[in-house]
């Protein structure tokens, strides 16, 4: 009487041509309808994520060298649906995870295909031919490409996973253990930079330059951000109103009351800078949002009075209250409908300058923050 074969929960059963690319227990609801079969040329992977932007993630097997398709297909399917043994992770005492993210998964398969193409160029036709000598030669190929130490380390990690998941497949190809996994990766990476330890060794920006830059970045964040953010909100509100409000007699009356005097006086009209080309166009959404007239009513008025040709640069002031001050006076009379996107970009840049500087100071610069803050306070 023979004993039953030991069941290893980490080794998945051999897939059939109709086996799903992503097994049911791993499918997430958002993209559950986007799945494929093991035999398909394209494997959609969106079922692994609920990120709307990743619905086109896939593996395309026609891009894989023919001799290696069957072997890599099985290892890739095992990696998609399986996980590394806890003992494997514990032995390495690293931050490796049993399962990896969708982006890391697709990158790993991409690197496996690059390896397969390199092997094919050298007359090799099976992953079983990846001996220590072959692994070492491929590492030299990676080093010759001039990639950074971190990049090469990432690639070697994907190749280690190839070996690890081959062992967990229902029909291992016989990939040998990469030498960097056994001996350590250091000898297989580009030389470490002399600036190790993570310290920022860049030449610091002169205080005469950095001081005013940081002062005004802080002033913009502290004193002007509220106005800019409120103006941005008003711009979006007016634009949305101008796009979506229905036609009403009250809106038409308000439109006529606003524009008739400007047309009669041949005064400059509200205008915005045209996107992608020179010049200005009639500020239709601004006028619609301001008066409550629909986009159709505004378009008819513009056509009836020939205002497209008559549009000239004119401020489109927002109703946003101005609270920020420079030297005790309001920093401007009003925010303009067309300028808030640019002001938002400047505000984001100011935030970046402050955060990047104050979180990346080098030794010896620690007193600079207090000095700059004092200078800022004295300049108000």
PDB file of C-alpha atoms in Angstrom, residues 12-300:
ATOM      1  CA  UNK A  12      -0.501  25.305  -7.910  1.00  0.00           C
ATOM      2  CA  UNK A  13      -2.085  22.633 -10.140  1.00  0.00           C
ATOM      3  CA  UNK A  14      -1.174  22.586 -13.815  1.00  0.00           C
ATOM      4  CA  UNK A  15      -3.381  25.070 -15.701  1.00  0.00           C
ATOM      5  CA  UNK A  16      -5.381  24.003 -18.747  1.00  0.00           C
ATOM      6  CA  UNK A  17      -5.859  26.146 -21.872  1.00  0.00           C
ATOM      7  CA  UNK A  18      -9.176  27.383 -20.425  1.00  0.00           C
ATOM      8  CA  UNK A  19      -7.882  28.155 -16.921  1.00  0.00           C
ATOM      9  CA  UNK A  20      -8.454  31.848 -16.049  1.00  0.00           C
ATOM     10  CA  UNK A  21      -5.381  34.069 -16.142  1.00  0.00           C
ATOM     11  CA  UNK A  22      -6.381  35.368 -12.699  1.00  0.00           C
ATOM     12  CA  UNK A  23      -7.969  32.708 -10.507  1.00  0.00           C
ATOM     13  CA  UNK A  24     -11.394  33.566  -9.036  1.00  0.00           C
ATOM     14  CA  UNK A  25     -10.243  34.056  -5.436  1.00  0.00           C
ATOM     15  CA  UNK A  26      -7.890  36.855  -6.539  1.00  0.00           C
ATOM     16  CA  UNK A  27     -10.299  38.698  -8.850  1.00  0.00           C
ATOM     17  CA  UNK A  28     -11.348  42.146  -7.576  1.00  0.00           C
ATOM     18  CA  UNK A  29     -14.852  43.459  -8.345  1.00  0.00           C
ATOM     19  CA  UNK A  30     -14.045  46.620 -10.325  1.00  0.00           C
ATOM     20  CA  UNK A  31     -12.417  44.774 -13.247  1.00  0.00           C
ATOM     21  CA  UNK A  32     -13.836  41.289 -12.682  1.00  0.00           C
ATOM     22  CA  UNK A  33     -15.097  41.254 -16.274  1.00  0.00           C
ATOM     23  CA  UNK A  34     -11.566  41.808 -17.629  1.00  0.00           C
ATOM     24  CA  UNK A  35      -9.912  38.403 -17.472  1.00  0.00           C
ATOM     25  CA  UNK A  36      -8.521  35.951 -19.982  1.00  0.00           C
ATOM     26  CA  UNK A  37      -7.677  32.307 -20.515  1.00  0.00           C
ATOM     27  CA  UNK A  38      -4.308  30.640 -20.071  1.00  0.00           C
ATOM     28  CA  UNK A  39      -4.065  29.896 -23.815  1.00  0.00           C
ATOM     29  CA  UNK A  40      -4.730  33.501 -24.896  1.00  0.00           C
ATOM     30  CA  UNK A  41      -2.015  35.556 -26.572  1.00  0.00           C
ATOM     31  CA  UNK A  42      -2.849  38.559 -24.408  1.00  0.00           C
ATOM     32  CA  UNK A  43      -3.310  38.207 -20.665  1.00  0.00           C
ATOM     33  CA  UNK A  44      -5.307  41.110 -19.173  1.00  0.00           C
ATOM     34  CA  UNK A  45      -4.331  41.742 -15.553  1.00  0.00           C
ATOM     35  CA  UNK A  46      -6.859  44.406 -14.585  1.00  0.00           C
ATOM     36  CA  UNK A  47      -8.742  41.865 -12.446  1.00  0.00           C
ATOM     37  CA  UNK A  48      -5.887  42.134  -9.917  1.00  0.00           C
ATOM     38  CA  UNK A  49      -6.507  45.799  -9.149  1.00  0.00           C
ATOM     39  CA  UNK A  50      -9.233  48.300  -8.370  1.00  0.00           C
ATOM     40  CA  UNK A  51      -7.194  51.189  -9.752  1.00  0.00           C
ATOM     41  CA  UNK A  52      -9.232  52.621 -12.676  1.00  0.00           C
ATOM     42  CA  UNK A  53      -6.068  53.706 -14.516  1.00  0.00           C
ATOM     43  CA  UNK A  54      -4.681  50.149 -14.639  1.00  0.00           C
ATOM     44  CA  UNK A  55      -7.497  48.580 -16.661  1.00  0.00           C
ATOM     45  CA  UNK A  56      -5.199  48.064 -19.675  1.00  0.00           C
ATOM     46  CA  UNK A  57      -2.366  46.284 -17.850  1.00  0.00           C
ATOM     47  CA  UNK A  58      -1.559  43.093 -19.740  1.00  0.00           C
ATOM     48  CA  UNK A  59       1.085  40.568 -20.783  1.00  0.00           C
ATOM     49  CA  UNK A  60       1.508  40.055 -24.542  1.00  0.00           C
ATOM     50  CA  UNK A  61       2.975  36.652 -25.271  1.00  0.00           C
ATOM     51  CA  UNK A  62       3.685  37.331 -28.956  1.00  0.00           C
ATOM     52  CA  UNK A  63       6.507  39.568 -27.688  1.00  0.00           C
ATOM     53  CA  UNK A  64       8.180  36.586 -26.020  1.00  0.00           C
ATOM     54  CA  UNK A  65      10.708  34.481 -27.997  1.00  0.00           C
ATOM     55  CA  UNK A  66       8.963  31.324 -29.242  1.00  0.00           C
ATOM     56  CA  UNK A  67      11.322  28.840 -27.573  1.00  0.00           C
ATOM     57  CA  UNK A  68      10.608  30.284 -24.126  1.00  0.00           C
ATOM     58  CA  UNK A  69       6.873  30.996 -24.335  1.00  0.00           C
ATOM     59  CA  UNK A  70       5.598  27.817 -22.701  1.00  0.00           C
ATOM     60  CA  UNK A  71       8.114  27.946 -19.849  1.00  0.00           C
ATOM     61  CA  UNK A  72       7.652  31.634 -19.096  1.00  0.00           C
ATOM     62  CA  UNK A  73       3.887  31.425 -19.467  1.00  0.00           C
ATOM     63  CA  UNK A  74       3.707  28.810 -16.696  1.00  0.00           C
ATOM     64  CA  UNK A  75       6.068  30.678 -14.367  1.00  0.00           C
ATOM     65  CA  UNK A  76       4.208  33.955 -14.959  1.00  0.00           C
ATOM     66  CA  UNK A  77       0.830  32.319 -14.263  1.00  0.00           C
ATOM     67  CA  UNK A  78       2.279  30.831 -11.072  1.00  0.00           C
ATOM     68  CA  UNK A  79       3.531  34.258  -9.974  1.00  0.00           C
ATOM     69  CA  UNK A  80       0.150  35.872 -10.749  1.00  0.00           C
ATOM     70  CA  UNK A  81      -1.818  33.342  -8.723  1.00  0.00           C
ATOM     71  CA  UNK A  82       0.669  31.980  -6.195  1.00  0.00           C
ATOM     72  CA  UNK A  83       2.913  33.346  -3.496  1.00  0.00           C
ATOM     73  CA  UNK A  84       6.399  32.730  -2.171  1.00  0.00           C
ATOM     74  CA  UNK A  85       6.880  30.420   0.781  1.00  0.00           C
ATOM     75  CA  UNK A  86       7.320  32.089   4.185  1.00  0.00           C
ATOM     76  CA  UNK A  87      10.579  30.155   4.582  1.00  0.00           C
ATOM     77  CA  UNK A  88      11.899  31.719   1.367  1.00  0.00           C
ATOM     78  CA  UNK A  89      11.149  35.190   2.704  1.00  0.00           C
ATOM     79  CA  UNK A  90      12.487  34.456   6.192  1.00  0.00           C
ATOM     80  CA  UNK A  91      15.792  33.070   4.885  1.00  0.00           C
ATOM     81  CA  UNK A  92      16.507  36.319   3.073  1.00  0.00           C
ATOM     82  CA  UNK A  93      15.560  38.594   5.984  1.00  0.00           C
ATOM     83  CA  UNK A  94      14.571  41.279   3.500  1.00  0.00           C
ATOM     84  CA  UNK A  95      11.447  43.290   2.837  1.00  0.00           C
ATOM     85  CA  UNK A  96      10.419  40.989   0.004  1.00  0.00           C
ATOM     86  CA  UNK A  97       6.713  40.299  -0.177  1.00  0.00           C
ATOM     87  CA  UNK A  98       5.033  36.983  -0.940  1.00  0.00           C
ATOM     88  CA  UNK A  99       3.007  38.746  -3.642  1.00  0.00           C
ATOM     89  CA  UNK A 100       3.951  41.875  -5.566  1.00  0.00           C
ATOM     90  CA  UNK A 101       2.048  44.812  -7.018  1.00  0.00           C
ATOM     91  CA  UNK A 102       0.601  44.786 -10.513  1.00  0.00           C
ATOM     92  CA  UNK A 103       3.236  47.192 -11.830  1.00  0.00           C
ATOM     93  CA  UNK A 104       6.057  45.103 -10.330  1.00  0.00           C
ATOM     94  CA  UNK A 105       4.488  41.956 -11.764  1.00  0.00           C
ATOM     95  CA  UNK A 106       4.341  43.299 -15.319  1.00  0.00           C
ATOM     96  CA  UNK A 107       7.889  44.653 -14.982  1.00  0.00           C
ATOM     97  CA  UNK A 108       9.114  41.234 -13.820  1.00  0.00           C
ATOM     98  CA  UNK A 109       7.611  39.470 -16.852  1.00  0.00           C
ATOM     99  CA  UNK A 110       9.055  42.152 -19.128  1.00  0.00           C
ATOM    100  CA  UNK A 111      12.521  41.497 -17.701  1.00  0.00           C
ATOM    101  CA  UNK A 112      12.038  37.753 -18.170  1.00  0.00           C
ATOM    102  CA  UNK A 113      11.275  38.339 -21.845  1.00  0.00           C
ATOM    103  CA  UNK A 114      14.421  40.463 -22.182  1.00  0.00           C
ATOM    104  CA  UNK A 115      16.390  37.589 -20.660  1.00  0.00           C
ATOM    105  CA  UNK A 116      14.751  35.134 -23.064  1.00  0.00           C
ATOM    106  CA  UNK A 117      15.685  37.299 -26.060  1.00  0.00           C
ATOM    107  CA  UNK A 118      19.281  37.474 -24.825  1.00  0.00           C
ATOM    108  CA  UNK A 119      19.385  33.687 -24.363  1.00  0.00           C
ATOM    109  CA  UNK A 120      17.928  33.121 -27.837  1.00  0.00           C
ATOM    110  CA  UNK A 121      20.625  35.314 -29.400  1.00  0.00           C
ATOM    111  CA  UNK A 122      23.188  32.922 -27.890  1.00  0.00           C
ATOM    112  CA  UNK A 123      21.525  29.796 -29.211  1.00  0.00           C
ATOM    113  CA  UNK A 124      19.932  28.754 -25.911  1.00  0.00           C
ATOM    114  CA  UNK A 125      16.382  27.415 -25.985  1.00  0.00           C
ATOM    115  CA  UNK A 126      15.397  26.615 -22.390  1.00  0.00           C
ATOM    116  CA  UNK A 127      15.428  28.280 -18.994  1.00  0.00           C
ATOM    117  CA  UNK A 128      17.125  25.137 -17.713  1.00  0.00           C
ATOM    118  CA  UNK A 129      20.254  26.375 -19.501  1.00  0.00           C
ATOM    119  CA  UNK A 130      20.477  29.348 -17.113  1.00  0.00           C
ATOM    120  CA  UNK A 131      23.501  28.024 -15.249  1.00  0.00           C
ATOM    121  CA  UNK A 132      25.654  30.078 -12.891  1.00  0.00           C
ATOM    122  CA  UNK A 133      27.936  30.942 -15.812  1.00  0.00           C
ATOM    123  CA  UNK A 134      24.985  32.100 -17.913  1.00  0.00           C
ATOM    124  CA  UNK A 135      23.564  34.151 -15.041  1.00  0.00           C
ATOM    125  CA  UNK A 136      26.956  35.804 -14.537  1.00  0.00           C
ATOM    126  CA  UNK A 137      27.248  36.593 -18.245  1.00  0.00           C
ATOM    127  CA  UNK A 138      23.780  38.136 -18.256  1.00  0.00           C
ATOM    128  CA  UNK A 139      24.697  40.238 -15.241  1.00  0.00           C
ATOM    129  CA  UNK A 140      27.706  41.559 -17.174  1.00  0.00           C
ATOM    130  CA  UNK A 141      25.326  42.392 -20.017  1.00  0.00           C
ATOM    131  CA  UNK A 142      23.199  44.418 -17.586  1.00  0.00           C
ATOM    132  CA  UNK A 143      26.229  46.225 -16.183  1.00  0.00           C
ATOM    133  CA  UNK A 144      27.415  47.124 -19.680  1.00  0.00           C
ATOM    134  CA  UNK A 145      24.133  48.949 -20.291  1.00  0.00           C
ATOM    135  CA  UNK A 146      25.223  51.583 -17.750  1.00  0.00           C
ATOM    136  CA  UNK A 147      22.134  51.395 -15.542  1.00  0.00           C
ATOM    137  CA  UNK A 148      22.248  52.665 -11.987  1.00  0.00           C
ATOM    138  CA  UNK A 149      23.013  50.419  -9.038  1.00  0.00           C
ATOM    139  CA  UNK A 150      19.389  50.601  -7.877  1.00  0.00           C
ATOM    140  CA  UNK A 151      18.069  49.706 -11.337  1.00  0.00           C
ATOM    141  CA  UNK A 152      20.332  46.687 -11.708  1.00  0.00           C
ATOM    142  CA  UNK A 153      19.354  45.526  -8.217  1.00  0.00           C
ATOM    143  CA  UNK A 154      15.676  45.715  -9.195  1.00  0.00           C
ATOM    144  CA  UNK A 155      16.297  43.676 -12.354  1.00  0.00           C
ATOM    145  CA  UNK A 156      18.252  41.021 -10.463  1.00  0.00           C
ATOM    146  CA  UNK A 157      15.321  40.804  -8.053  1.00  0.00           C
ATOM    147  CA  UNK A 158      12.931  40.003 -10.909  1.00  0.00           C
ATOM    148  CA  UNK A 159      15.290  37.255 -12.104  1.00  0.00           C
ATOM    149  CA  UNK A 160      15.464  35.798  -8.601  1.00  0.00           C
ATOM    150  CA  UNK A 161      11.672  35.638  -8.625  1.00  0.00           C
ATOM    151  CA  UNK A 162      11.854  33.747 -11.926  1.00  0.00           C
ATOM    152  CA  UNK A 163      13.867  31.028 -10.184  1.00  0.00           C
ATOM    153  CA  UNK A 164      11.674  31.081  -7.058  1.00  0.00           C
ATOM    154  CA  UNK A 165       8.359  30.785  -8.899  1.00  0.00           C
ATOM    155  CA  UNK A 166       9.723  28.192 -11.308  1.00  0.00           C
ATOM    156  CA  UNK A 167      10.239  26.004  -8.248  1.00  0.00           C
ATOM    157  CA  UNK A 168       6.593  26.521  -7.295  1.00  0.00           C
ATOM    158  CA  UNK A 169       5.166  25.753 -10.741  1.00  0.00           C
ATOM    159  CA  UNK A 170       3.448  22.461 -11.538  1.00  0.00           C
ATOM    160  CA  UNK A 171       6.158  21.639 -14.108  1.00  0.00           C
ATOM    161  CA  UNK A 172       9.432  23.402 -13.221  1.00  0.00           C
ATOM    162  CA  UNK A 173      11.666  24.337 -16.147  1.00  0.00           C
ATOM    163  CA  UNK A 174      14.740  23.765 -13.991  1.00  0.00           C
ATOM    164  CA  UNK A 175      16.028  27.325 -13.635  1.00  0.00           C
ATOM    165  CA  UNK A 176      19.164  27.329 -11.492  1.00  0.00           C
ATOM    166  CA  UNK A 177      19.503  29.586  -8.488  1.00  0.00           C
ATOM    167  CA  UNK A 178      21.050  32.944  -9.472  1.00  0.00           C
ATOM    168  CA  UNK A 179      24.460  33.443  -7.856  1.00  0.00           C
ATOM    169  CA  UNK A 180      23.505  36.872  -6.480  1.00  0.00           C
ATOM    170  CA  UNK A 181      20.764  35.249  -4.423  1.00  0.00           C
ATOM    171  CA  UNK A 182      23.211  32.754  -2.968  1.00  0.00           C
ATOM    172  CA  UNK A 183      26.336  34.901  -2.574  1.00  0.00           C
ATOM    173  CA  UNK A 184      24.838  38.364  -2.160  1.00  0.00           C
ATOM    174  CA  UNK A 185      24.145  40.974  -4.812  1.00  0.00           C
ATOM    175  CA  UNK A 186      26.967  43.420  -4.088  1.00  0.00           C
ATOM    176  CA  UNK A 187      29.481  41.844  -6.475  1.00  0.00           C
ATOM    177  CA  UNK A 188      26.895  41.838  -9.257  1.00  0.00           C
ATOM    178  CA  UNK A 189      26.030  45.541  -9.067  1.00  0.00           C
ATOM    179  CA  UNK A 190      27.734  48.700 -10.329  1.00  0.00           C
ATOM    180  CA  UNK A 191      30.233  50.088  -7.845  1.00  0.00           C
ATOM    181  CA  UNK A 192      28.652  52.046  -5.022  1.00  0.00           C
ATOM    182  CA  UNK A 193      29.035  55.796  -5.264  1.00  0.00           C
ATOM    183  CA  UNK A 194      31.488  57.414  -2.859  1.00  0.00           C
ATOM    184  CA  UNK A 195      28.575  59.491  -1.635  1.00  0.00           C
ATOM    185  CA  UNK A 196      26.964  56.540   0.125  1.00  0.00           C
ATOM    186  CA  UNK A 197      24.852  56.751   3.217  1.00  0.00           C
ATOM    187  CA  UNK A 198      22.083  58.778   1.620  1.00  0.00           C
ATOM    188  CA  UNK A 199      23.668  62.134   2.488  1.00  0.00           C
ATOM    189  CA  UNK A 200      23.002  64.968   0.069  1.00  0.00           C
ATOM    190  CA  UNK A 201      26.435  66.041  -1.144  1.00  0.00           C
ATOM    191  CA  UNK A 202      25.266  68.544  -3.748  1.00  0.00           C
ATOM    192  CA  UNK A 203      26.771  72.000  -3.467  1.00  0.00           C
ATOM    193  CA  UNK A 204      24.240  74.060  -1.460  1.00  0.00           C
ATOM    194  CA  UNK A 205      22.550  76.976  -3.170  1.00  0.00           C
ATOM    195  CA  UNK A 206      24.033  80.266  -1.997  1.00  0.00           C
ATOM    196  CA  UNK A 207      22.070  81.888   0.829  1.00  0.00           C
ATOM    197  CA  UNK A 208      21.873  85.115  -1.180  1.00  0.00           C
ATOM    198  CA  UNK A 209      19.825  83.161  -3.736  1.00  0.00           C
ATOM    199  CA  UNK A 210      18.002  80.721  -1.498  1.00  0.00           C
ATOM    200  CA  UNK A 211      17.053  83.318   1.120  1.00  0.00           C
ATOM    201  CA  UNK A 212      14.736  85.502  -0.998  1.00  0.00           C
ATOM    202  CA  UNK A 213      13.425  82.457  -2.878  1.00  0.00           C
ATOM    203  CA  UNK A 214      12.437  80.674   0.319  1.00  0.00           C
ATOM    204  CA  UNK A 215      11.109  83.874   1.923  1.00  0.00           C
ATOM    205  CA  UNK A 216       8.708  84.525  -0.947  1.00  0.00           C
ATOM    206  CA  UNK A 217       7.759  80.874  -1.230  1.00  0.00           C
ATOM    207  CA  UNK A 218       6.795  80.994   2.452  1.00  0.00           C
ATOM    208  CA  UNK A 219       4.978  84.305   1.978  1.00  0.00           C
ATOM    209  CA  UNK A 220       3.013  82.870  -0.926  1.00  0.00           C
ATOM    210  CA  UNK A 221       2.015  79.801   1.084  1.00  0.00           C
ATOM    211  CA  UNK A 222       1.234  81.688   4.299  1.00  0.00           C
ATOM    212  CA  UNK A 223      -0.264  84.945   3.006  1.00  0.00           C
ATOM    213  CA  UNK A 224      -1.612  84.385  -0.500  1.00  0.00           C
ATOM    214  CA  UNK A 225      -2.665  80.733  -0.633  1.00  0.00           C
ATOM    215  CA  UNK A 226      -6.159  81.377   0.761  1.00  0.00           C
ATOM    216  CA  UNK A 227      -6.910  83.928  -1.962  1.00  0.00           C
ATOM    217  CA  UNK A 228      -5.512  81.732  -4.731  1.00  0.00           C
ATOM    218  CA  UNK A 229      -7.392  78.626  -3.620  1.00  0.00           C
ATOM    219  CA  UNK A 230     -10.632  80.585  -3.204  1.00  0.00           C
ATOM    220  CA  UNK A 231     -10.150  82.152  -6.642  1.00  0.00           C
ATOM    221  CA  UNK A 232      -9.522  78.735  -8.150  1.00  0.00           C
ATOM    222  CA  UNK A 233     -12.776  77.507  -6.592  1.00  0.00           C
ATOM    223  CA  UNK A 234     -14.679  80.505  -7.991  1.00  0.00           C
ATOM    224  CA  UNK A 235     -13.171  79.950 -11.443  1.00  0.00           C
ATOM    225  CA  UNK A 236     -14.286  76.320 -11.471  1.00  0.00           C
ATOM    226  CA  UNK A 237     -17.728  77.304 -10.201  1.00  0.00           C
ATOM    227  CA  UNK A 238     -18.254  79.970 -12.879  1.00  0.00           C
ATOM    228  CA  UNK A 239     -16.933  77.718 -15.645  1.00  0.00           C
ATOM    229  CA  UNK A 240     -19.158  74.826 -14.560  1.00  0.00           C
ATOM    230  CA  UNK A 241     -22.176  77.130 -14.319  1.00  0.00           C
ATOM    231  CA  UNK A 242     -21.441  78.568 -17.757  1.00  0.00           C
ATOM    232  CA  UNK A 243     -21.215  75.064 -19.234  1.00  0.00           C
ATOM    233  CA  UNK A 244     -24.287  73.514 -17.634  1.00  0.00           C
ATOM    234  CA  UNK A 245     -26.898  76.135 -16.689  1.00  0.00           C
ATOM    235  CA  UNK A 246     -30.135  75.856 -18.719  1.00  0.00           C
ATOM    236  CA  UNK A 247     -31.622  78.690 -20.754  1.00  0.00           C
ATOM    237  CA  UNK A 248     -34.001  80.960 -18.840  1.00  0.00           C
ATOM    238  CA  UNK A 249     -35.574  84.339 -19.459  1.00  0.00           C
ATOM    239  CA  UNK A 250     -33.863  85.660 -16.320  1.00  0.00           C
ATOM    240  CA  UNK A 251     -30.491  84.527 -17.632  1.00  0.00           C
ATOM    241  CA  UNK A 252     -31.141  86.220 -20.981  1.00  0.00           C
ATOM    242  CA  UNK A 253     -32.137  89.444 -19.246  1.00  0.00           C
ATOM    243  CA  UNK A 254     -29.007  89.405 -17.079  1.00  0.00           C
ATOM    244  CA  UNK A 255     -26.853  88.697 -20.142  1.00  0.00           C
ATOM    245  CA  UNK A 256     -28.352  91.631 -22.036  1.00  0.00           C
ATOM    246  CA  UNK A 257     -27.980  93.923 -19.028  1.00  0.00           C
ATOM    247  CA  UNK A 258     -24.314  92.993 -18.678  1.00  0.00           C
ATOM    248  CA  UNK A 259     -23.210  93.085 -22.321  1.00  0.00           C
ATOM    249  CA  UNK A 260     -25.462  95.689 -23.982  1.00  0.00           C
ATOM    250  CA  UNK A 261     -23.683  98.676 -22.373  1.00  0.00           C
ATOM    251  CA  UNK A 262     -20.274  97.261 -23.329  1.00  0.00           C
ATOM    252  CA  UNK A 263     -21.334  96.691 -26.926  1.00  0.00           C
ATOM    253  CA  UNK A 264     -22.960 100.126 -27.191  1.00  0.00           C
ATOM    254  CA  UNK A 265     -19.871 101.861 -25.826  1.00  0.00           C
ATOM    255  CA  UNK A 266     -17.531  99.699 -27.962  1.00  0.00           C
ATOM    256  CA  UNK A 267     -15.746  98.959 -24.708  1.00  0.00           C
ATOM    257  CA  UNK A 268     -13.275  96.100 -24.275  1.00  0.00           C
ATOM    258  CA  UNK A 269     -15.034  92.762 -23.696  1.00  0.00           C
ATOM    259  CA  UNK A 270     -14.269  89.982 -21.197  1.00  0.00           C
ATOM    260  CA  UNK A 271     -11.706  87.716 -22.830  1.00  0.00           C
ATOM    261  CA  UNK A 272      -9.473  84.778 -22.026  1.00  0.00           C
ATOM    262  CA  UNK A 273      -6.222  83.671 -23.594  1.00  0.00           C
ATOM    263  CA  UNK A 274      -6.762  81.021 -26.265  1.00  0.00           C
ATOM    264  CA  UNK A 275      -5.311  77.618 -25.496  1.00  0.00           C
ATOM    265  CA  UNK A 276      -2.576  76.479 -27.856  1.00  0.00           C
ATOM    266  CA  UNK A 277      -2.506  79.627 -29.973  1.00  0.00           C
ATOM    267  CA  UNK A 278      -1.881  83.340 -29.799  1.00  0.00           C
ATOM    268  CA  UNK A 279      -4.517  85.898 -28.929  1.00  0.00           C
ATOM    269  CA  UNK A 280      -7.680  86.106 -26.884  1.00  0.00           C
ATOM    270  CA  UNK A 281     -11.214  84.817 -27.270  1.00  0.00           C
ATOM    271  CA  UNK A 282     -14.543  85.871 -25.822  1.00  0.00           C
ATOM    272  CA  UNK A 283     -14.891  84.575 -22.235  1.00  0.00           C
ATOM    273  CA  UNK A 284     -18.138  82.665 -22.830  1.00  0.00           C
ATOM    274  CA  UNK A 285     -18.133  80.517 -19.695  1.00  0.00           C
ATOM    275  CA  UNK A 286     -17.132  83.461 -17.525  1.00  0.00           C
ATOM    276  CA  UNK A 287     -19.995  85.592 -18.840  1.00  0.00           C
ATOM    277  CA  UNK A 288     -22.440  82.693 -18.588  1.00  0.00           C
ATOM    278  CA  UNK A 289     -21.409  81.879 -15.050  1.00  0.00           C
ATOM    279  CA  UNK A 290     -21.540  85.539 -14.020  1.00  0.00           C
ATOM    280  CA  UNK A 291     -24.972  86.273 -15.499  1.00  0.00           C
ATOM    281  CA  UNK A 292     -26.699  82.895 -15.273  1.00  0.00           C
ATOM    282  CA  UNK A 293     -27.184  82.739 -19.056  1.00  0.00           C
ATOM    283  CA  UNK A 294     -26.827  79.355 -20.753  1.00  0.00           C
ATOM    284  CA  UNK A 295     -23.960  78.606 -23.138  1.00  0.00           C
ATOM    285  CA  UNK A 296     -26.511  78.612 -25.986  1.00  0.00           C
ATOM    286  CA  UNK A 297     -27.785  82.069 -25.040  1.00  0.00           C
ATOM    287  CA  UNK A 298     -24.231  83.408 -24.803  1.00  0.00           C
ATOM    288  CA  UNK A 299     -23.304  81.863 -28.173  1.00  0.00           C
ATOM    289  CA  UNK A 300     -26.321  83.456 -29.872  1.00  0.00           C
TER     290      UNK A 300
END
